[in-house]
């Protein structure tokens, strides 16, 4: 439904960031450019020397893999929230 609304609104191309499932791209009939936030953000933090007292936090268990990749790239510790 959302894909149809975006296309009906006139979008001819879409940029996404960290889709929860790659299959989501299949709902669109327009080209999708999927960006990886881990690479973009870790490069930004590193190039701006934002690395002092840095901790990468995952908001839930579903985000742990992504947060761990970010923490590894930044050589930072990781914290994980455990939602009930």
Short mmCIF file of N, CA and C in Angstrom, two decimals:
data_model
loop_
_atom_site.label_atom_id
_atom_site.label_comp_id
_atom_site.label_asym_id
_atom_site.label_seq_id
_atom_site.Cartn_x
_atom_site.Cartn_y
_atom_site.Cartn_z
N UNK A 1 0.83 -1.20 0.00
CA UNK A 1 0.00 0.00 0.00
C UNK A 1 0.87 1.26 0.00
N UNK A 2 1.85 1.33 0.87
CA UNK A 2 2.72 2.50 0.94
C UNK A 2 3.50 2.67 -0.35
N UNK A 3 3.99 1.55 -0.90
CA UNK A 3 4.72 1.62 -2.17
C UNK A 3 3.84 2.21 -3.26
N UNK A 4 2.58 1.77 -3.32
CA UNK A 4 1.65 2.30 -4.32
C UNK A 4 1.40 3.79 -4.13
N UNK A 5 1.25 4.23 -2.88
CA UNK A 5 1.02 5.65 -2.60
C UNK A 5 2.20 6.50 -3.05
N UNK A 6 3.40 6.03 -2.76
CA UNK A 6 4.60 6.78 -3.15
C UNK A 6 4.69 6.89 -4.67
N UNK A 7 4.42 5.81 -5.36
CA UNK A 7 4.47 5.82 -6.82
C UNK A 7 3.36 6.69 -7.41
N UNK A 8 2.15 6.59 -6.85
CA UNK A 8 1.03 7.41 -7.32
C UNK A 8 1.30 8.90 -7.11
N UNK A 9 2.09 9.23 -6.08
CA UNK A 9 2.43 10.62 -5.80
C UNK A 9 3.42 11.17 -6.82
N UNK A 10 3.97 10.28 -7.66
CA UNK A 10 4.84 10.73 -8.73
C UNK A 10 6.31 10.38 -8.60
N UNK A 11 6.67 9.62 -7.58
CA UNK A 11 8.07 9.24 -7.41
C UNK A 11 8.50 8.36 -8.58
N UNK A 12 9.69 8.62 -9.10
CA UNK A 12 10.23 7.81 -10.19
C UNK A 12 11.46 7.03 -9.77
N UNK A 13 11.93 7.29 -8.57
CA UNK A 13 13.08 6.57 -8.01
C UNK A 13 13.01 6.76 -6.50
N UNK A 14 13.54 5.78 -5.75
CA UNK A 14 13.47 5.86 -4.29
C UNK A 14 14.82 5.53 -3.68
N UNK A 15 15.18 6.27 -2.65
CA UNK A 15 16.40 5.98 -1.88
C UNK A 15 15.94 5.49 -0.51
N UNK A 16 16.42 4.32 -0.11
CA UNK A 16 16.07 3.78 1.20
C UNK A 16 17.33 3.66 2.05
N UNK A 17 17.12 3.55 3.34
CA UNK A 17 18.23 3.46 4.29
C UNK A 17 17.93 2.33 5.27
N UNK A 18 18.76 1.31 5.26
CA UNK A 18 18.64 0.18 6.18
C UNK A 18 17.23 -0.41 6.26
N UNK A 19 16.76 -0.93 5.16
CA UNK A 19 15.47 -1.62 5.16
C UNK A 19 15.52 -2.81 6.12
N UNK A 20 14.43 -3.07 6.80
CA UNK A 20 14.39 -4.20 7.73
C UNK A 20 14.47 -5.54 6.99
N UNK A 21 13.99 -5.55 5.76
CA UNK A 21 14.04 -6.77 4.95
C UNK A 21 14.24 -6.36 3.49
N UNK A 22 15.20 -6.98 2.81
CA UNK A 22 15.45 -6.62 1.40
C UNK A 22 14.25 -6.88 0.50
N UNK A 23 13.35 -7.76 0.91
CA UNK A 23 12.18 -8.08 0.10
C UNK A 23 11.27 -6.87 -0.10
N UNK A 24 11.38 -5.87 0.77
CA UNK A 24 10.54 -4.67 0.65
C UNK A 24 10.74 -4.00 -0.70
N UNK A 25 11.96 -4.08 -1.23
CA UNK A 25 12.24 -3.47 -2.53
C UNK A 25 11.34 -4.05 -3.63
N UNK A 26 10.93 -5.29 -3.47
CA UNK A 26 10.08 -5.95 -4.46
C UNK A 26 8.68 -5.38 -4.57
N UNK A 27 8.25 -4.59 -3.59
CA UNK A 27 6.92 -4.00 -3.64
C UNK A 27 6.86 -2.78 -4.55
N UNK A 28 8.02 -2.29 -4.97
CA UNK A 28 8.07 -1.09 -5.81
C UNK A 28 8.29 -1.46 -7.27
N UNK A 29 7.68 -0.70 -8.15
CA UNK A 29 7.89 -0.86 -9.58
C UNK A 29 8.89 0.18 -10.10
N UNK A 30 9.40 1.03 -9.21
CA UNK A 30 10.38 2.04 -9.58
C UNK A 30 11.75 1.61 -9.06
N UNK A 31 12.83 2.15 -9.61
CA UNK A 31 14.17 1.78 -9.13
C UNK A 31 14.37 2.18 -7.66
N UNK A 32 15.06 1.31 -6.92
CA UNK A 32 15.35 1.55 -5.51
C UNK A 32 16.87 1.59 -5.33
N UNK A 33 17.36 2.63 -4.67
CA UNK A 33 18.76 2.71 -4.29
C UNK A 33 18.82 2.53 -2.78
N UNK A 34 19.33 1.40 -2.34
CA UNK A 34 19.38 1.10 -0.91
C UNK A 34 20.74 1.47 -0.34
N UNK A 35 20.75 2.32 0.68
CA UNK A 35 21.99 2.75 1.32
C UNK A 35 22.16 2.07 2.66
N UNK A 36 23.40 1.86 3.04
CA UNK A 36 23.74 1.21 4.30
C UNK A 36 24.19 2.28 5.29
N UNK A 37 23.43 2.48 6.35
CA UNK A 37 23.73 3.52 7.33
C UNK A 37 25.01 3.24 8.10
N UNK A 38 25.32 1.98 8.33
CA UNK A 38 26.53 1.66 9.10
C UNK A 38 27.75 2.24 8.41
N UNK A 39 27.89 2.00 7.14
CA UNK A 39 29.05 2.50 6.40
C UNK A 39 29.04 4.03 6.35
N UNK A 40 27.89 4.62 6.02
CA UNK A 40 27.80 6.08 5.93
C UNK A 40 28.12 6.76 7.25
N UNK A 41 27.47 6.31 8.32
CA UNK A 41 27.66 6.95 9.62
C UNK A 41 29.04 6.69 10.21
N UNK A 42 29.55 5.48 10.08
CA UNK A 42 30.87 5.20 10.63
C UNK A 42 31.94 6.01 9.90
N UNK A 43 31.81 6.16 8.59
CA UNK A 43 32.75 7.00 7.84
C UNK A 43 32.66 8.46 8.30
N UNK A 44 31.44 8.94 8.53
CA UNK A 44 31.26 10.32 9.00
C UNK A 44 31.90 10.51 10.37
N UNK A 45 31.59 9.60 11.31
CA UNK A 45 32.15 9.72 12.65
C UNK A 45 33.67 9.68 12.62
N UNK A 46 34.22 8.78 11.85
CA UNK A 46 35.68 8.65 11.77
C UNK A 46 36.31 9.89 11.16
N UNK A 47 35.74 10.39 10.07
CA UNK A 47 36.34 11.54 9.40
C UNK A 47 36.21 12.83 10.21
N UNK A 48 35.25 12.87 11.13
CA UNK A 48 35.07 14.05 11.99
C UNK A 48 35.63 13.82 13.40
N UNK A 49 36.36 12.73 13.56
CA UNK A 49 37.02 12.39 14.83
C UNK A 49 36.04 12.37 16.00
N UNK A 50 34.86 11.82 15.75
CA UNK A 50 33.85 11.66 16.80
C UNK A 50 34.02 10.25 17.35
N UNK A 51 34.99 10.08 18.22
CA UNK A 51 35.27 8.73 18.71
C UNK A 51 35.63 8.70 20.19
N UNK A 52 35.59 9.83 20.85
CA UNK A 52 35.90 9.87 22.27
C UNK A 52 34.64 9.57 23.08
N UNK A 53 34.74 8.65 24.02
CA UNK A 53 33.61 8.26 24.87
C UNK A 53 32.40 7.84 24.04
N UNK A 54 32.63 7.12 22.97
CA UNK A 54 31.58 6.69 22.06
C UNK A 54 31.09 5.30 22.43
N UNK A 55 29.77 5.12 22.49
CA UNK A 55 29.15 3.81 22.70
C UNK A 55 28.05 3.66 21.65
N UNK A 56 28.02 2.54 20.97
CA UNK A 56 26.97 2.26 20.00
C UNK A 56 25.85 1.52 20.73
N UNK A 57 24.62 2.01 20.59
CA UNK A 57 23.48 1.44 21.31
C UNK A 57 22.47 0.86 20.32
N UNK A 58 22.08 -0.39 20.56
CA UNK A 58 21.01 -1.00 19.79
C UNK A 58 19.72 -0.82 20.58
N UNK A 59 18.66 -0.30 19.93
CA UNK A 59 17.41 -0.06 20.65
C UNK A 59 16.65 -1.33 21.01
N UNK A 60 17.02 -2.45 20.38
CA UNK A 60 16.36 -3.73 20.68
C UNK A 60 17.22 -4.86 20.11
N UNK A 61 16.79 -6.09 20.36
CA UNK A 61 17.58 -7.24 19.90
C UNK A 61 17.60 -7.34 18.37
N UNK A 62 16.58 -6.81 17.71
CA UNK A 62 16.53 -6.85 16.26
C UNK A 62 17.61 -6.01 15.60
N UNK A 63 18.13 -5.03 16.32
CA UNK A 63 19.15 -4.15 15.76
C UNK A 63 20.57 -4.49 16.16
N UNK A 64 20.75 -5.59 16.89
CA UNK A 64 22.07 -5.94 17.42
C UNK A 64 23.10 -6.17 16.32
N UNK A 65 22.74 -6.87 15.27
CA UNK A 65 23.70 -7.17 14.21
C UNK A 65 24.22 -5.88 13.58
N UNK A 66 23.31 -4.96 13.29
CA UNK A 66 23.69 -3.68 12.70
C UNK A 66 24.53 -2.86 13.68
N UNK A 67 24.13 -2.83 14.95
CA UNK A 67 24.88 -2.08 15.95
C UNK A 67 26.27 -2.67 16.15
N UNK A 68 26.37 -4.00 16.13
CA UNK A 68 27.68 -4.64 16.31
C UNK A 68 28.62 -4.30 15.14
N UNK A 69 28.08 -4.25 13.93
CA UNK A 69 28.90 -3.86 12.77
C UNK A 69 29.42 -2.44 12.94
N UNK A 70 28.54 -1.55 13.41
CA UNK A 70 28.94 -0.16 13.63
C UNK A 70 30.00 -0.09 14.72
N UNK A 71 29.78 -0.79 15.82
CA UNK A 71 30.74 -0.77 16.93
C UNK A 71 32.09 -1.32 16.48
N UNK A 72 32.08 -2.38 15.70
CA UNK A 72 33.34 -2.95 15.20
C UNK A 72 34.08 -1.96 14.32
N UNK A 73 33.37 -1.29 13.42
CA UNK A 73 34.01 -0.32 12.53
C UNK A 73 34.60 0.85 13.30
N UNK A 74 33.93 1.25 14.39
CA UNK A 74 34.38 2.40 15.17
C UNK A 74 35.27 2.01 16.35
N UNK A 75 35.47 0.70 16.53
CA UNK A 75 36.24 0.20 17.68
C UNK A 75 35.67 0.76 18.98
N UNK A 76 34.35 0.64 19.10
CA UNK A 76 33.63 1.17 20.25
C UNK A 76 32.86 0.05 20.94
N UNK A 77 32.55 0.23 22.22
CA UNK A 77 31.72 -0.76 22.91
C UNK A 77 30.27 -0.67 22.43
N UNK A 78 29.51 -1.72 22.73
CA UNK A 78 28.11 -1.77 22.33
C UNK A 78 27.23 -1.96 23.56
N UNK A 79 26.06 -1.32 23.54
CA UNK A 79 25.05 -1.51 24.59
C UNK A 79 23.76 -1.93 23.89
N UNK A 80 22.98 -2.78 24.55
CA UNK A 80 21.75 -3.29 23.95
C UNK A 80 20.60 -3.08 24.94
N UNK A 81 19.54 -2.42 24.48
CA UNK A 81 18.34 -2.28 25.30
C UNK A 81 17.55 -3.57 25.20
N UNK A 82 16.98 -3.98 26.31
CA UNK A 82 16.15 -5.18 26.34
C UNK A 82 14.73 -4.74 26.66
N UNK A 83 13.92 -4.58 25.60
CA UNK A 83 12.54 -4.15 25.80
C UNK A 83 11.70 -5.35 26.25
N UNK A 84 10.80 -5.11 27.19
CA UNK A 84 9.92 -6.21 27.63
C UNK A 84 8.93 -6.61 26.56
#
